[in-house]
XYZ file of C-alpha atoms in Angstrom:
362
model
C 15.095 13.103 -6.428
C 15.431 16.311 -8.475
C 12.351 17.170 -10.992
C 14.416 16.978 -14.035
C 15.381 12.984 -13.125
C 11.527 12.261 -12.297
C 9.260 10.608 -15.171
C 5.908 11.858 -13.639
C 6.085 15.198 -11.598
C 2.814 16.687 -9.949
C 3.144 20.276 -8.289
C 0.449 21.544 -6.054
C -2.633 19.666 -7.618
C -5.595 20.426 -6.069
C -9.369 19.520 -6.839
C -12.684 20.949 -5.591
C -15.950 19.764 -5.637
C -18.078 22.420 -4.780
C -17.162 23.477 -1.322
C -15.596 20.157 -0.699
C -11.978 19.971 -0.840
C -11.188 16.262 -2.714
C -7.180 17.178 -2.842
C -4.845 19.850 -1.258
C -1.630 20.600 -2.568
C -0.277 17.477 -3.770
C 3.087 16.936 -4.668
C 4.737 13.730 -5.943
C 7.841 12.642 -7.884
C 8.242 9.455 -9.616
C 10.983 8.223 -11.641
C 11.044 6.118 -14.859
C 10.383 2.409 -13.802
C 9.243 2.516 -10.552
C 6.148 0.857 -9.575
C 3.980 3.507 -7.136
C 0.772 2.315 -4.933
C -1.556 4.868 -3.981
C -2.908 3.401 -0.535
C -5.772 4.713 1.697
C -8.812 4.219 2.935
C -12.176 4.964 0.589
C -12.969 8.647 -0.059
C -9.251 9.834 0.893
C -8.757 10.797 -2.958
C -6.287 8.653 -4.380
C -8.944 7.311 -7.496
C -9.065 11.143 -7.914
C -5.498 11.532 -8.030
C -5.478 8.776 -10.698
C -7.708 9.998 -12.887
C -6.706 13.420 -12.746
C -3.220 12.184 -13.848
C -5.120 10.045 -16.783
C -7.070 13.173 -17.770
C -10.263 11.502 -16.728
C -11.084 14.116 -14.335
C -10.215 18.113 -14.276
C -7.892 19.235 -11.637
C -8.781 22.733 -10.055
C -5.291 23.690 -9.575
C -1.228 22.553 -10.170
C 0.513 21.093 -12.604
C 1.368 17.832 -14.167
C 4.553 17.117 -16.134
C 5.057 13.855 -18.005
C 8.465 13.038 -19.458
C 9.208 16.763 -19.741
C 5.813 17.859 -21.310
C 3.146 19.406 -19.586
C 0.103 17.576 -19.528
C -1.894 19.701 -17.153
C -4.572 20.614 -19.794
C -4.200 17.893 -22.638
C -7.358 15.513 -23.174
C -6.781 11.713 -22.363
C -6.282 10.863 -25.874
C -2.989 13.185 -26.317
C -1.376 11.641 -22.945
C 0.753 8.783 -23.131
C -0.813 5.852 -20.942
C -2.740 2.654 -21.035
C -5.187 2.547 -17.966
C -6.899 -0.953 -16.372
C -9.863 -0.224 -14.193
C -11.438 -2.389 -11.322
C -14.311 -3.506 -13.724
C -12.310 -4.873 -16.458
C -14.307 -2.582 -18.978
C -13.843 -4.777 -21.879
C -16.104 -4.461 -24.896
C -18.352 -7.580 -24.504
C -19.291 -7.790 -28.289
C -15.557 -7.762 -29.635
C -13.525 -11.045 -29.251
C -10.207 -11.028 -26.794
C -8.210 -10.391 -29.608
C -10.328 -7.319 -30.953
C -10.245 -6.022 -27.245
C -6.571 -6.050 -26.954
C -6.069 -4.860 -30.332
C -8.738 -1.916 -29.876
C -6.174 0.779 -29.701
C -3.974 -0.305 -32.509
C -6.568 -0.458 -34.815
C -7.730 3.166 -33.940
C -4.171 4.075 -34.822
C -4.302 2.859 -38.163
C -1.759 0.386 -38.041
C -1.386 -2.820 -40.553
C -3.976 -5.502 -39.631
C -0.890 -8.090 -39.704
C 1.121 -5.719 -37.080
C -1.894 -5.480 -35.133
C -2.628 -9.472 -35.237
C 1.407 -10.057 -34.338
C 1.200 -7.309 -31.479
C -2.057 -9.181 -29.920
C -0.614 -12.497 -30.205
C 2.653 -11.130 -28.340
C 0.574 -9.548 -25.564
C -1.575 -12.474 -25.189
C 1.183 -14.627 -24.521
C 2.951 -11.889 -22.343
C -0.007 -11.923 -20.009
C -0.247 -15.930 -20.102
C -3.232 -16.445 -22.478
C -1.841 -17.604 -25.393
C -4.619 -18.939 -28.144
C -7.132 -17.132 -26.661
C -7.656 -14.495 -28.922
C -11.103 -16.013 -30.531
C -12.792 -16.119 -27.060
C -15.298 -13.721 -25.601
C -14.963 -11.979 -22.456
C -18.085 -13.926 -21.311
C -16.315 -16.924 -21.861
C -13.347 -16.253 -19.389
C -13.065 -15.862 -15.600
C -12.586 -12.843 -14.098
C -8.919 -13.414 -13.441
C -8.887 -13.671 -17.362
C -10.787 -10.965 -18.051
C -8.116 -8.983 -16.152
C -5.235 -10.084 -17.900
C -7.047 -9.319 -20.965
C -7.608 -5.631 -19.784
C -4.152 -5.755 -18.783
C -2.946 -6.532 -22.450
C -5.111 -3.932 -23.954
C -3.455 -1.124 -22.143
C -0.114 -2.629 -22.657
C -0.748 -2.672 -26.475
C 0.389 0.910 -27.428
C 3.565 0.353 -25.931
C 2.574 3.442 -23.614
C 5.099 5.253 -20.720
C 2.837 4.819 -18.285
C 0.046 2.304 -16.695
C -2.137 3.093 -14.807
C -3.919 0.373 -12.247
C -7.423 1.516 -10.611
C -7.683 -0.985 -8.148
C -7.464 -3.661 -10.681
C -7.629 -6.743 -8.336
C -10.279 -6.014 -6.049
C -13.203 -7.936 -7.663
C -11.343 -11.067 -7.647
C -11.270 -13.893 -5.067
C -8.181 -13.857 -2.552
C -6.373 -16.954 -4.327
C -6.699 -15.336 -7.515
C -5.788 -11.992 -6.675
C -2.430 -13.144 -4.813
C -1.448 -15.245 -7.695
C -2.252 -12.242 -10.157
C -0.509 -9.335 -8.315
C 2.495 -11.383 -8.461
C 2.301 -12.251 -12.120
C 1.828 -8.366 -12.367
C 4.580 -7.231 -10.476
C 6.806 -9.702 -12.044
C 5.540 -8.073 -15.740
C 5.607 -4.980 -14.577
C 9.673 -5.457 -13.997
C 10.335 -7.285 -17.160
C 8.926 -4.381 -18.984
C 10.055 -1.400 -17.062
C 7.035 0.531 -17.548
C 6.475 3.089 -14.891
C 2.980 1.746 -12.628
C 1.024 3.603 -10.690
C -1.933 1.475 -8.960
C -4.516 2.285 -6.738
C -5.585 0.422 -3.792
C -6.846 0.261 -0.444
C -5.633 -3.279 0.671
C -2.256 -2.413 2.848
C -0.935 -6.233 2.063
C -1.283 -5.859 -1.994
C 0.590 -2.604 -1.774
C 3.366 -3.486 0.570
C 4.177 -6.540 -1.524
C 4.499 -4.979 -5.130
C 5.370 -1.248 -5.088
C 8.614 0.141 -5.168
C 7.232 3.464 -3.364
C 3.813 3.611 -1.500
C 2.165 7.342 -0.994
C 0.088 6.771 1.735
C -3.193 9.211 1.267
C -5.846 10.391 4.193
C -8.566 13.347 3.351
C -6.876 14.235 0.237
C -3.459 14.755 1.728
C -0.014 12.781 1.295
C 0.810 11.400 4.865
C 4.119 9.769 3.953
C 5.958 8.827 0.769
C 8.158 5.758 1.050
C 9.287 2.042 0.575
C 7.527 -0.661 1.996
C 9.706 -1.314 4.673
C 9.941 2.640 5.506
C 6.416 2.662 5.667
C 5.760 -0.320 8.129
C 9.022 0.582 9.968
C 8.902 4.349 10.260
C 5.219 5.607 10.187
C 5.168 9.423 9.789
C 2.197 10.292 11.513
C -0.319 8.013 13.622
C -2.496 7.639 10.856
C -0.016 5.547 8.957
C 0.725 3.615 12.056
C -2.662 2.985 12.254
C -3.820 2.248 8.595
C -0.662 0.242 7.583
C -0.157 -3.283 9.049
C -1.414 -4.364 12.859
C -0.241 -1.942 16.027
C -0.545 -1.967 19.292
C -2.092 1.469 20.390
C -0.889 2.195 24.021
C -1.932 5.453 25.820
C 0.937 7.343 28.031
C 2.254 10.463 29.640
C 5.948 11.895 28.757
C 8.118 12.073 31.622
C 11.345 13.878 29.878
C 14.523 12.148 28.051
C 12.305 10.268 25.905
C 10.718 8.403 28.832
C 7.402 7.768 28.776
C 4.790 6.158 31.827
C 2.207 3.933 30.343
C 0.302 2.671 33.453
C 2.650 0.945 35.841
C 5.233 0.640 33.247
C 7.843 3.217 32.146
C 9.655 2.693 28.582
C 12.576 5.040 27.066
C 12.307 5.577 23.625
C 14.709 5.532 20.935
C 16.598 8.639 19.894
C 14.476 10.368 17.184
C 11.284 9.492 19.440
C 9.661 11.763 21.965
C 12.308 13.752 22.516
C 10.061 16.799 21.746
C 7.452 15.812 24.616
C 7.139 18.406 27.411
C 6.857 16.579 30.563
C 3.172 15.732 31.522
C 2.177 15.533 27.721
C 0.039 12.921 26.991
C 0.922 10.594 23.737
C 0.409 7.295 22.306
C 2.883 4.929 22.025
C 2.714 2.415 19.027
C 4.726 -0.986 18.946
C 3.996 -3.759 16.237
C 2.836 -7.007 17.201
C 6.035 -8.682 16.276
C 8.135 -6.406 18.188
C 8.872 -8.534 21.357
C 11.597 -11.131 22.927
C 10.780 -14.162 24.396
C 14.363 -16.092 24.243
C 17.293 -15.386 26.289
C 15.349 -13.355 28.846
C 17.156 -13.895 32.081
C 15.387 -13.887 35.494
C 17.014 -10.159 36.269
C 16.047 -8.605 32.650
C 15.113 -5.055 33.155
C 12.363 -5.085 30.612
C 11.146 -8.516 31.043
C 7.214 -8.767 31.918
C 4.478 -11.510 32.631
C 1.139 -11.458 31.597
C -1.621 -13.785 30.838
C -2.670 -14.611 27.212
C -6.633 -14.389 27.146
C -7.056 -15.470 23.229
C -5.449 -16.235 20.377
C -6.053 -15.254 16.627
C -5.113 -18.123 13.872
C -3.793 -16.408 10.775
C -2.498 -19.439 9.183
C 1.184 -19.291 9.397
C 1.035 -16.834 11.965
C -1.103 -16.212 15.196
C -2.192 -12.908 17.331
C -2.034 -13.403 21.098
C -3.978 -11.203 23.221
C -1.645 -10.946 26.345
C -3.034 -8.848 29.535
C -0.295 -7.321 31.629
C -1.291 -6.375 35.071
C -0.924 -2.722 35.765
C -1.305 -2.000 31.458
C -4.137 -0.168 30.506
C -4.867 -2.102 27.367
C -4.329 -5.834 26.248
C -1.107 -6.270 24.008
C -1.323 -8.088 21.140
C 1.988 -10.408 20.355
C 2.586 -12.100 16.898
C 4.052 -15.355 16.812
C 4.927 -18.178 14.125
C 3.163 -21.431 14.464
C 6.350 -23.326 15.338
C 6.753 -20.490 18.135
C 3.549 -21.137 19.536
C 4.443 -24.655 19.980
C 7.857 -23.645 21.106
C 6.445 -21.234 23.944
C 3.877 -22.862 24.643
C 1.625 -19.859 23.997
C -2.115 -20.873 24.663
C -5.269 -19.026 25.853
C -5.374 -18.876 29.599
C -1.855 -19.887 29.888
C 1.005 -17.307 31.015
C 3.350 -15.827 28.960
C 7.124 -14.267 29.971
C 8.229 -11.546 27.230
C 10.215 -8.075 27.028
C 9.155 -5.766 24.576
C 11.584 -4.320 21.967
C 11.389 -0.569 23.181
C 13.694 0.769 20.652
C 10.828 -0.052 18.164
C 8.299 2.575 19.848
C 6.999 5.099 17.975
C 5.449 8.001 19.770
C 2.458 10.441 18.328
C 0.179 13.035 20.206
C -2.463 12.159 21.771
C -5.506 14.061 19.864
C -8.609 14.450 21.504
């Protein structure tokens, strides 16, 4: 994507808090209408970056361009965005209608026009007829819907979401994120959401920006981030993964305990013989069906324990000669079909074509 085609462009954005570097040379382009998630652990800089985009935090260096306009030094009031905070930030002394219409009133729009817009937005977020209520009379999920309606009231070109669902219980959070994604698609508004919840990011984002210690580790679609991690941090942080110590033997072959595996093309070719590495493999990357007696990658181990996760389970399997147990994922039906149970044996093969190799760092 060229900078000319991007709706929002960040170039060399950095932030210092005294001697501490919160953000280091952030370069990012976001096209119009895209839903982007900033994903990373606490303290990685994702909220600081969102606040810089909003003008709520001054950056130390770099340039921000929104829809062809340099907004680097503009105050928040002169930037085109709506924002939803984790804490809702509703005015408790104002009705829901007055909260939603607050920005429109400040722009001195006619009362009838404000009322019509508020009614439209409350219907849009699933709260028709709630304008006369006050925030204290509403649940957390309803209050967050009101905050979203308020952020959309002025028809902003950019919607900023600062961990908007983290204060909600699990069931409401899942339902609201589905509604939020559907609403974003319907409106086509360019959206940036900050989250530390990888499942949330994978389920709603068009692209994910994985951040760590003030740097961008990887930018990609949810599938790219999950299947093709660009660094050991991304592989560790996004989803569950098996991490196995190994040593390079050349020509993409690696020895892990008593096992030798060859990685797929593009993985591991640059490692010299004897180099210590980590091999990463997702729990679902295993084969159980169709393993003949002479299958070259077949192995057999014992199931130590099973972790129940609802529709799926994680079985911890110990293989003789392997330095660490493996976590293998099965659906509930597969648990019955393959007779996977604690204390039982299991014959399977690993999907070595899905292996990822990263350097072992002391």
